[in-house]
Amino acid sequence: MQRLNEYTMQNKEHITPLANNHISVDCVVVGFDGEQLKVLLIKRMGEEEGEVFHDMKLPGSLIYMDENLDEAAKRVLHELTGLKNVNLTQFKAFGSKDRTKNPKDIHWLERAMQSKVERIVTIAYLSLVKIDRALIRDLDNYQACWVALHDIKDLAFDHNLIIKEAILFIRQFVEINPSSLFDLLPRKFTASQLRILYELVYGKPIDVRNFHKKIAMMEYVVPLEEKEQGVAHRAARYYRFDKKIYNKVRR
């Protein structure tokens, strides 16, 4: 024991200090408007070295002492965007020491939280939604907006990386559970909308004729008698996703 104590005292100055971490949640809400994949972002304004800056970030914040992670994610999303009753799923944790390497991010967060911040580990949540009027209404009141995936510029912290990882997660998850893609579509949709969605998720073009053959093999994608109205091109047939048939054929 004496030798152990002597060794500890001799090497005390070489012990790496423990991390003083804060825990946060960040929400990646991915939507489809029939033409583009979009991500819900919030506008951020601050001041750095006497200059006012404007940029964007994911809806996210530090958690409170008395709430669990899922509660924190729902609270943060509602407080920052007004959205509620949105299904959120944890998909990854981000804890690189470089998350807080940009002084602008830390200064902004410390002023917002009125607390000293050294390092942040964030738990990322994902939600797939169809963009309708309910998800657009009142967003300006929260300084939130939908931004097309390909139009997203440099975001705060490592939020570009979080979005990239979210898209990879969606691709992997769709392979296991194809029904999740239909969360992005309206109740009735065209074959073109479904094909465009596949192209956006997988990041590559899909042959139209081959895709129609693929749809024909999906028993749970049910063709309707109804067609588009008031369009300049040839009216396309509508389809709907049948959850009961899906569950039956996937057993």
Short mmCIF file of N, CA, C and O in Angstrom, two decimals, residues 56-112:
data_model
loop_
_atom_site.label_atom_id
_atom_site.label_comp_id
_atom_site.label_asym_id
_atom_site.label_seq_id
_atom_site.Cartn_x
_atom_site.Cartn_y
_atom_site.Cartn_z
N MET A 56 -27.20 29.73 -38.49
CA MET A 56 -28.28 28.79 -38.18
C MET A 56 -27.74 27.58 -37.44
O MET A 56 -26.53 27.30 -37.47
N LYS A 57 -28.64 26.87 -36.80
CA LYS A 57 -28.28 25.69 -36.04
C LYS A 57 -29.48 24.75 -35.96
O LYS A 57 -30.61 25.15 -36.28
N LEU A 58 -29.24 23.55 -35.50
CA LEU A 58 -30.33 22.64 -35.22
C LEU A 58 -31.06 23.07 -33.96
O LEU A 58 -30.45 23.71 -33.08
N PRO A 59 -32.33 22.73 -33.82
CA PRO A 59 -33.01 22.98 -32.54
C PRO A 59 -32.36 22.11 -31.47
O PRO A 59 -32.38 20.88 -31.55
N GLY A 60 -31.73 22.75 -30.51
CA GLY A 60 -31.04 22.00 -29.46
C GLY A 60 -30.69 22.89 -28.30
O GLY A 60 -30.63 24.12 -28.44
N SER A 61 -30.42 22.26 -27.15
CA SER A 61 -30.07 23.04 -25.96
C SER A 61 -29.57 22.08 -24.89
O SER A 61 -29.71 20.86 -25.00
N LEU A 62 -29.00 22.67 -23.84
CA LEU A 62 -28.59 21.88 -22.69
C LEU A 62 -29.82 21.35 -21.96
O LEU A 62 -30.89 21.97 -22.00
N ILE A 63 -29.66 20.22 -21.28
CA ILE A 63 -30.79 19.65 -20.55
C ILE A 63 -30.81 20.17 -19.12
O ILE A 63 -29.80 20.64 -18.59
N TYR A 64 -31.97 20.08 -18.48
CA TYR A 64 -32.12 20.46 -17.09
C TYR A 64 -31.78 19.29 -16.18
O TYR A 64 -31.81 18.12 -16.59
N MET A 65 -31.51 19.59 -14.93
CA MET A 65 -31.14 18.56 -13.96
C MET A 65 -32.28 17.58 -13.70
O MET A 65 -32.05 16.40 -13.41
N ASP A 66 -33.53 18.04 -13.81
CA ASP A 66 -34.66 17.22 -13.38
C ASP A 66 -35.41 16.57 -14.55
O ASP A 66 -36.56 16.17 -14.40
N GLU A 67 -34.79 16.46 -15.72
CA GLU A 67 -35.48 15.84 -16.84
C GLU A 67 -34.60 14.77 -17.49
O GLU A 67 -33.37 14.87 -17.46
N ASN A 68 -35.26 13.77 -18.06
CA ASN A 68 -34.48 12.77 -18.79
C ASN A 68 -34.28 13.22 -20.23
O ASN A 68 -34.81 14.26 -20.65
N LEU A 69 -33.55 12.44 -20.99
CA LEU A 69 -33.17 12.88 -22.34
C LEU A 69 -34.37 13.03 -23.26
O LEU A 69 -34.47 14.01 -24.01
N ASP A 70 -35.28 12.04 -23.25
CA ASP A 70 -36.44 12.11 -24.15
C ASP A 70 -37.31 13.32 -23.82
O ASP A 70 -37.81 14.00 -24.72
N GLU A 71 -37.50 13.58 -22.53
CA GLU A 71 -38.28 14.76 -22.12
C GLU A 71 -37.59 16.04 -22.60
O GLU A 71 -38.26 16.97 -23.07
N ALA A 72 -36.27 16.08 -22.46
CA ALA A 72 -35.53 17.27 -22.86
C ALA A 72 -35.66 17.53 -24.36
O ALA A 72 -35.85 18.67 -24.80
N ALA A 73 -35.59 16.46 -25.17
CA ALA A 73 -35.69 16.62 -26.62
C ALA A 73 -37.05 17.19 -27.01
O ALA A 73 -37.15 18.10 -27.85
N LYS A 74 -38.11 16.67 -26.43
CA LYS A 74 -39.46 17.16 -26.74
C LYS A 74 -39.62 18.61 -26.29
O LYS A 74 -40.20 19.42 -27.00
N ARG A 75 -39.09 18.92 -25.09
CA ARG A 75 -39.21 20.30 -24.59
C ARG A 75 -38.46 21.27 -25.48
O ARG A 75 -38.99 22.32 -25.88
N VAL A 76 -37.22 20.93 -25.82
CA VAL A 76 -36.39 21.83 -26.62
C VAL A 76 -37.01 22.07 -27.99
O VAL A 76 -37.09 23.21 -28.46
N LEU A 77 -37.49 21.00 -28.63
CA LEU A 77 -38.10 21.16 -29.96
C LEU A 77 -39.33 22.05 -29.90
O LEU A 77 -39.53 22.91 -30.75
N HIS A 78 -40.14 21.87 -28.86
CA HIS A 78 -41.35 22.68 -28.72
C HIS A 78 -41.01 24.14 -28.41
O HIS A 78 -41.58 25.06 -29.00
N GLU A 79 -40.06 24.35 -27.52
CA GLU A 79 -39.69 25.72 -27.14
C GLU A 79 -39.08 26.50 -28.30
O GLU A 79 -39.31 27.71 -28.44
N LEU A 80 -38.32 25.82 -29.13
CA LEU A 80 -37.58 26.52 -30.18
C LEU A 80 -38.31 26.58 -31.52
O LEU A 80 -37.99 27.42 -32.37
N THR A 81 -39.26 25.67 -31.75
CA THR A 81 -39.95 25.64 -33.04
C THR A 81 -41.46 25.66 -32.94
O THR A 81 -42.15 25.86 -33.95
N GLY A 82 -42.00 25.40 -31.75
CA GLY A 82 -43.44 25.34 -31.58
C GLY A 82 -44.02 23.97 -31.90
O GLY A 82 -45.22 23.74 -31.69
N LEU A 83 -43.22 23.04 -32.42
CA LEU A 83 -43.72 21.72 -32.77
C LEU A 83 -43.88 20.85 -31.53
O LEU A 83 -43.06 20.86 -30.62
N LYS A 84 -44.95 20.09 -31.50
CA LYS A 84 -45.17 19.13 -30.43
C LYS A 84 -45.84 17.89 -31.02
O LYS A 84 -46.28 17.88 -32.16
N ASN A 85 -45.90 16.85 -30.21
CA ASN A 85 -46.45 15.57 -30.66
C ASN A 85 -45.71 15.04 -31.88
O ASN A 85 -46.30 14.46 -32.80
N VAL A 86 -44.40 15.26 -31.90
CA VAL A 86 -43.54 14.76 -32.97
C VAL A 86 -42.74 13.59 -32.43
O VAL A 86 -42.14 13.67 -31.36
N ASN A 87 -42.75 12.48 -33.16
CA ASN A 87 -42.00 11.30 -32.73
C ASN A 87 -40.50 11.53 -32.92
O ASN A 87 -40.04 11.83 -34.02
N LEU A 88 -39.75 11.40 -31.84
CA LEU A 88 -38.30 11.60 -31.87
C LEU A 88 -37.61 10.31 -31.46
O LEU A 88 -38.00 9.68 -30.48
N THR A 89 -36.56 9.95 -32.20
CA THR A 89 -35.81 8.73 -31.92
C THR A 89 -34.33 9.06 -31.75
O THR A 89 -33.74 9.73 -32.60
N GLN A 90 -33.74 8.59 -30.66
CA GLN A 90 -32.30 8.76 -30.49
C GLN A 90 -31.57 7.98 -31.57
O GLN A 90 -31.90 6.84 -31.85
N PHE A 91 -30.57 8.61 -32.21
CA PHE A 91 -29.83 7.84 -33.21
C PHE A 91 -28.32 7.88 -33.03
O PHE A 91 -27.61 7.01 -33.52
N LYS A 92 -27.80 8.83 -32.27
CA LYS A 92 -26.35 8.83 -32.07
C LYS A 92 -25.96 9.88 -31.03
O LYS A 92 -26.66 10.87 -30.84
N ALA A 93 -24.81 9.63 -30.38
CA ALA A 93 -24.24 10.61 -29.46
C ALA A 93 -23.00 11.22 -30.10
O ALA A 93 -22.25 10.54 -30.81
N PHE A 94 -22.77 12.51 -29.85
CA PHE A 94 -21.62 13.21 -30.40
C PHE A 94 -20.86 13.85 -29.24
O PHE A 94 -21.39 14.70 -28.54
N GLY A 95 -19.61 13.43 -29.08
CA GLY A 95 -18.86 13.91 -27.92
C GLY A 95 -17.43 14.29 -28.21
O GLY A 95 -16.59 14.30 -27.30
N SER A 96 -17.12 14.62 -29.45
CA SER A 96 -15.74 15.02 -29.78
C SER A 96 -15.33 16.24 -28.98
O SER A 96 -16.13 17.15 -28.74
N LYS A 97 -14.07 16.25 -28.58
CA LYS A 97 -13.56 17.42 -27.85
C LYS A 97 -13.54 18.66 -28.71
O LYS A 97 -13.46 19.79 -28.21
N ASP A 98 -13.62 18.49 -30.03
CA ASP A 98 -13.59 19.62 -30.95
C ASP A 98 -14.97 20.23 -31.19
O ASP A 98 -15.09 21.18 -31.97
N ARG A 99 -16.00 19.68 -30.55
CA ARG A 99 -17.35 20.24 -30.74
C ARG A 99 -17.40 21.71 -30.33
O ARG A 99 -18.21 22.48 -30.84
N THR A 100 -16.57 22.07 -29.37
CA THR A 100 -16.61 23.44 -28.83
C THR A 100 -15.32 24.20 -29.15
O THR A 100 -14.89 25.05 -28.38
N LYS A 101 -14.71 23.90 -30.29
CA LYS A 101 -13.45 24.55 -30.62
C LYS A 101 -13.65 25.97 -31.15
O LYS A 101 -12.71 26.77 -31.15
N ASN A 102 -14.87 26.28 -31.63
CA ASN A 102 -15.12 27.63 -32.16
C ASN A 102 -15.54 28.56 -31.02
O ASN A 102 -16.59 28.38 -30.41
N PRO A 103 -14.73 29.56 -30.70
CA PRO A 103 -15.06 30.47 -29.59
C PRO A 103 -16.42 31.14 -29.77
O PRO A 103 -17.10 31.42 -28.78
N LYS A 104 -16.80 31.40 -31.01
CA LYS A 104 -18.09 32.06 -31.27
C LYS A 104 -19.23 31.23 -30.72
O LYS A 104 -20.17 31.77 -30.12
N ASP A 105 -19.17 29.92 -30.92
CA ASP A 105 -20.22 29.04 -30.43
C ASP A 105 -20.30 29.05 -28.91
O ASP A 105 -21.38 29.12 -28.32
N ILE A 106 -19.15 28.99 -28.27
CA ILE A 106 -19.11 28.94 -26.80
C ILE A 106 -19.57 30.26 -26.20
O ILE A 106 -20.36 30.28 -25.24
N HIS A 107 -19.10 31.36 -26.75
CA HIS A 107 -19.51 32.67 -26.21
C HIS A 107 -21.02 32.86 -26.35
O HIS A 107 -21.68 33.36 -25.44
N TRP A 108 -21.55 32.46 -27.49
CA TRP A 108 -23.00 32.58 -27.70
C TRP A 108 -23.75 31.72 -26.70
O TRP A 108 -24.73 32.17 -26.08
N LEU A 109 -23.31 30.48 -26.51
CA LEU A 109 -24.01 29.56 -25.61
C LEU A 109 -23.91 30.01 -24.16
O LEU A 109 -24.89 29.94 -23.41
N GLU A 110 -22.75 30.49 -23.76
CA GLU A 110 -22.59 30.94 -22.37
C GLU A 110 -23.45 32.15 -22.08
O GLU A 110 -24.01 32.28 -20.97
N ARG A 111 -23.59 33.04 -23.05
CA ARG A 111 -24.48 34.18 -22.84
C ARG A 111 -25.94 33.72 -22.78
O ARG A 111 -26.72 34.23 -21.99
N ALA A 112 -26.29 32.77 -23.64
CA ALA A 112 -27.67 32.28 -23.67
C ALA A 112 -28.02 31.50 -22.40
O ALA A 112 -29.13 31.64 -21.87
#
